[in-house]
């Protein structure tokens, strides 16, 4: 069975500093990987995804994540964060088998950006 | 295009009462999901549907029932609410292409309190 581990429940960071949110997964088959963001009192929104091809994927607001198969990781990074990036971030994995590709979510990392 | 909508947004129930949460999507997606979100536990799949008239159990189905009578609607029912069902409930929908998962689109959530 697939599982996702987000070791950091909270990450405080100053504005304009770099940040890395860690995500490790376990699966016995090929996986598809996602990062979702949840702003306060809202639903989840897709931030970026890895399905195949280049292992480095980017979002439109400056985040990037790299799929590392040997380390079973999909860490999320941003070189310079903004106050508006304050949110909870969820890593998710799908094994893509069967008629419905169910997502397994990590427990989330709360990114708190301060001045 | 409203995307995924959920009603109601908030609800308070007494133990033993019943209620139905409604999810609607206007994207013609085949797949729909119900999750619950609890602090420190991420999102956990309750039930899902791969098409009109079909439903299947997820990770935490006990105490819930679902129905998908129309493609655009997915209902989640609590027959006899318990305090352990106090949570934020999210509905999501998705489509698949070429046997690979596409992103799941989430509703804004329903905050349910059972006293």
Short mmCIF file of C-alpha atoms in Angstrom, two decimals:
data_model
loop_
_atom_site.label_atom_id
_atom_site.label_comp_id
_atom_site.label_asym_id
_atom_site.label_seq_id
_atom_site.Cartn_x
_atom_site.Cartn_y
_atom_site.Cartn_z
CA UNK A 1 0.00 0.00 0.00
CA UNK A 2 1.16 3.50 -0.73
CA UNK A 3 1.91 6.00 2.00
CA UNK A 4 3.18 9.56 2.24
CA UNK A 5 5.31 11.10 4.97
CA UNK A 6 5.63 14.80 5.60
CA UNK A 7 7.97 14.99 8.55
CA UNK A 8 7.61 18.71 9.22
CA UNK A 9 4.21 19.68 10.57
CA UNK A 10 5.16 23.37 10.69
CA UNK A 11 7.82 25.40 8.92
CA UNK A 12 8.32 29.02 10.00
CA UNK A 13 10.31 31.18 7.60
CA UNK A 14 11.00 34.86 7.03
CA UNK A 15 9.78 36.56 3.88
CA UNK A 16 12.22 36.38 0.95
CA UNK A 17 14.02 33.40 2.51
CA UNK A 18 14.20 30.03 0.72
CA UNK A 19 12.11 27.12 1.89
CA UNK A 20 11.96 23.37 1.38
CA UNK A 21 8.99 21.24 2.39
CA UNK A 22 9.86 17.57 2.54
CA UNK A 23 7.81 14.70 1.20
CA UNK A 24 8.72 11.02 1.09
CA UNK A 25 6.53 8.24 -0.19
CA UNK A 26 6.47 4.49 -0.23
CA UNK A 27 5.02 2.45 -3.03
CA UNK A 28 5.82 -0.78 -4.77
CA UNK A 29 4.82 0.46 -8.21
CA UNK A 30 5.23 3.53 -10.36
CA UNK A 31 3.64 6.57 -8.85
CA UNK A 32 2.26 9.92 -9.74
CA UNK A 33 2.98 12.73 -7.30
CA UNK A 34 1.17 15.92 -6.40
CA UNK A 35 1.49 18.95 -4.17
CA UNK A 36 -1.72 20.66 -3.08
CA UNK A 37 -2.02 23.96 -1.22
CA UNK A 38 -4.78 24.91 1.19
CA UNK A 39 -5.23 28.55 2.13
CA UNK A 40 -7.11 29.31 5.37
CA UNK A 41 -10.77 28.30 5.26
CA UNK A 42 -10.54 27.10 1.67
CA UNK A 43 -10.43 23.81 -0.19
CA UNK A 44 -7.30 22.30 -1.68
CA UNK A 45 -5.83 23.57 -4.94
CA UNK A 46 -3.33 21.74 -7.10
CA UNK A 47 0.09 23.40 -6.94
CA UNK A 48 2.07 21.07 -9.20
CA UNK A 49 2.24 17.46 -10.30
CA UNK A 50 4.64 14.85 -11.61
CA UNK A 51 3.17 12.31 -14.02
CA UNK A 52 6.15 11.45 -16.24
CA UNK A 53 9.00 13.03 -18.15
CA UNK A 54 11.21 15.68 -16.57
CA UNK A 55 11.73 15.03 -12.88
CA UNK A 56 11.69 18.77 -12.10
CA UNK A 57 8.26 20.33 -12.19
CA UNK A 58 7.33 23.95 -11.60
CA UNK A 59 4.27 25.91 -10.61
CA UNK A 60 3.19 29.29 -11.91
CA UNK A 61 3.95 31.03 -8.60
CA UNK A 62 7.60 30.04 -8.26
CA UNK A 63 7.43 26.69 -6.46
CA UNK A 64 9.23 23.67 -7.85
CA UNK A 65 9.50 20.02 -6.88
CA UNK A 66 11.86 17.30 -7.95
CA UNK A 67 10.92 13.66 -8.24
CA UNK A 68 13.75 11.51 -6.91
CA UNK A 69 12.96 7.85 -7.50
CA UNK A 70 16.01 6.47 -5.71
CA UNK A 71 15.25 8.44 -2.56
CA UNK A 72 11.44 8.13 -3.00
CA UNK A 73 11.09 11.84 -2.43
CA UNK A 74 9.21 14.76 -3.93
CA UNK A 75 10.36 17.80 -1.96
CA UNK A 76 8.82 21.20 -2.61
CA UNK A 77 11.06 24.24 -2.82
CA UNK A 78 10.83 27.96 -3.38
CA UNK A 79 13.91 30.22 -3.52
CA UNK A 80 12.16 33.28 -2.04
CA UNK A 81 8.83 33.08 -0.20
CA UNK A 82 6.20 35.75 0.14
CA UNK A 83 3.73 36.44 2.92
CA UNK A 84 0.96 35.23 0.62
CA UNK A 85 2.55 31.75 0.54
CA UNK A 86 1.39 31.20 4.11
CA UNK A 87 -0.80 28.09 3.85
CA UNK A 88 -0.88 24.37 4.47
CA UNK A 89 0.79 22.19 1.89
CA UNK A 90 -0.12 18.57 1.24
CA UNK A 91 1.91 16.03 -0.67
CA UNK A 92 -0.10 13.24 -2.31
CA UNK A 93 0.67 10.07 -4.23
CA UNK A 94 -1.37 8.02 -6.65
CA UNK A 95 -0.40 4.63 -7.95
CA UNK A 96 -2.62 5.14 -10.95
CA UNK A 97 -3.89 1.60 -11.07
CA UNK A 98 -7.50 0.63 -11.50
CA UNK A 99 -10.43 2.66 -12.76
CA UNK A 100 -9.97 5.43 -10.22
CA UNK A 101 -6.60 6.74 -9.19
CA UNK A 102 -7.13 7.36 -5.53
CA UNK A 103 -4.85 9.84 -3.81
CA UNK A 104 -3.10 9.16 -0.55
CA UNK A 105 -2.28 12.38 1.29
CA UNK A 106 0.43 13.23 3.75
CA UNK A 107 -0.48 14.90 7.03
CA UNK A 108 0.40 18.35 5.72
CA UNK A 109 3.02 21.02 6.45
CA UNK A 110 1.94 24.44 7.64
CA UNK A 111 4.17 27.11 6.10
CA UNK A 112 4.14 30.31 8.15
CA UNK A 113 5.86 33.26 6.45
CA UNK A 114 6.61 36.31 8.58
CA UNK A 115 8.23 39.69 7.99
CA UNK B 1 -18.17 27.46 -14.33
CA UNK B 2 -18.69 26.92 -10.62
CA UNK B 3 -16.36 23.88 -10.38
CA UNK B 4 -17.13 21.81 -7.30
CA UNK B 5 -19.70 23.14 -4.85
CA UNK B 6 -20.72 21.78 -1.46
CA UNK B 7 -23.78 22.41 0.68
CA UNK B 8 -24.08 23.22 3.47
CA UNK B 9 -20.92 25.09 4.48
CA UNK B 10 -21.46 24.60 8.21
CA UNK B 11 -23.65 22.32 10.27
CA UNK B 12 -24.06 21.41 13.91
CA UNK B 13 -25.72 18.10 14.74
CA UNK B 14 -26.67 16.37 17.94
CA UNK B 15 -25.50 12.80 18.48
CA UNK B 16 -27.83 10.41 16.70
CA UNK B 17 -29.18 12.88 14.19
CA UNK B 18 -28.86 12.29 10.46
CA UNK B 19 -27.91 14.56 7.60
CA UNK B 20 -26.85 14.57 3.96
CA UNK B 21 -24.02 16.56 2.45
CA UNK B 22 -24.41 17.46 -1.20
CA UNK B 23 -21.57 17.78 -3.69
CA UNK B 24 -22.11 19.03 -7.22
CA UNK B 25 -19.66 19.46 -10.10
CA UNK B 26 -20.19 21.02 -13.49
CA UNK B 27 -17.05 19.74 -15.22
CA UNK B 28 -18.57 16.49 -16.49
CA UNK B 29 -16.05 14.50 -14.45
CA UNK B 30 -16.51 10.76 -14.12
CA UNK B 31 -14.88 10.36 -10.72
CA UNK B 32 -15.98 11.88 -7.45
CA UNK B 33 -14.65 11.51 -3.93
CA UNK B 34 -15.51 12.34 -0.33
CA UNK B 35 -12.71 13.05 2.16
CA UNK B 36 -12.59 14.07 5.77
CA UNK B 37 -9.86 16.32 7.14
CA UNK B 38 -8.82 16.11 10.76
CA UNK B 39 -5.96 17.97 12.48
CA UNK B 40 -2.64 16.18 12.10
CA UNK B 41 -4.13 13.45 9.89
CA UNK B 42 -4.33 15.04 6.48
CA UNK B 43 -7.18 13.98 4.22
CA UNK B 44 -8.63 10.52 4.38
CA UNK B 45 -10.86 9.02 1.71
CA UNK B 46 -14.34 8.02 2.88
CA UNK B 47 -16.04 6.82 -0.30
CA UNK B 48 -15.60 7.38 -3.98
CA UNK B 49 -17.43 6.85 -7.25
CA UNK B 50 -16.10 6.00 -10.69
CA UNK B 51 -19.31 6.86 -12.48
CA UNK B 52 -23.04 7.39 -12.23
CA UNK B 53 -24.69 4.65 -10.21
CA UNK B 54 -21.41 3.30 -8.77
CA UNK B 55 -19.82 3.77 -5.36
CA UNK B 56 -16.95 2.19 -3.48
CA UNK B 57 -15.45 2.31 0.01
CA UNK B 58 -12.35 4.28 0.79
CA UNK B 59 -10.10 4.26 3.81
CA UNK B 60 -12.62 5.29 6.48
CA UNK B 61 -16.14 4.35 5.29
CA UNK B 62 -17.75 3.28 8.57
CA UNK B 63 -20.73 5.40 9.62
CA UNK B 64 -21.20 6.94 6.17
CA UNK B 65 -23.21 6.10 3.08
CA UNK B 66 -23.06 7.62 -0.38
CA UNK B 67 -25.09 7.76 -3.56
CA UNK B 68 -24.37 8.88 -7.13
CA UNK B 69 -27.72 8.93 -8.85
CA UNK B 70 -26.66 11.65 -11.27
CA UNK B 71 -23.23 12.11 -12.77
CA UNK B 72 -22.88 15.64 -11.45
CA UNK B 73 -23.93 14.93 -7.85
CA UNK B 74 -22.37 12.87 -5.07
CA UNK B 75 -24.19 12.69 -1.74
CA UNK B 76 -22.65 11.76 1.60
CA UNK B 77 -25.02 10.61 4.33
CA UNK B 78 -24.60 10.23 8.05
CA UNK B 79 -27.42 8.05 9.38
CA UNK B 80 -26.65 8.44 13.08
CA UNK B 81 -24.05 11.11 13.76
CA UNK B 82 -21.37 10.57 16.40
CA UNK B 83 -18.93 13.07 17.96
CA UNK B 84 -16.09 11.21 16.18
CA UNK B 85 -17.56 12.44 12.90
CA UNK B 86 -16.82 16.04 13.81
CA UNK B 87 -14.56 17.07 10.93
CA UNK B 88 -14.23 19.12 7.78
CA UNK B 89 -15.58 17.23 4.77
CA UNK B 90 -14.27 17.82 1.28
CA UNK B 91 -15.68 16.63 -1.99
CA UNK B 92 -13.49 16.32 -5.07
CA UNK B 93 -13.88 15.28 -8.68
CA UNK B 94 -11.48 14.23 -11.40
CA UNK B 95 -11.13 12.80 -14.86
CA UNK B 96 -8.62 10.33 -16.20
CA UNK B 97 -6.92 10.40 -19.56
CA UNK B 98 -4.73 7.72 -21.08
CA UNK B 99 -5.02 5.66 -17.89
CA UNK B 100 -3.20 8.33 -15.92
CA UNK B 101 -4.70 10.36 -13.12
CA UNK B 102 -5.61 13.96 -13.62
CA UNK B 103 -5.77 16.44 -10.81
CA UNK B 104 -8.60 16.32 -8.35
CA UNK B 105 -10.66 19.48 -8.02
CA UNK B 106 -11.85 20.19 -4.51
CA UNK B 107 -14.90 21.89 -3.14
CA UNK B 108 -14.68 24.53 -0.38
CA UNK B 109 -15.55 22.07 2.39
CA UNK B 110 -18.29 21.52 4.96
CA UNK B 111 -17.47 22.01 8.61
CA UNK B 112 -19.52 19.57 10.67
CA UNK B 113 -19.72 19.55 14.46
CA UNK B 114 -21.47 16.74 16.31
CA UNK B 115 -22.27 17.46 19.94
#
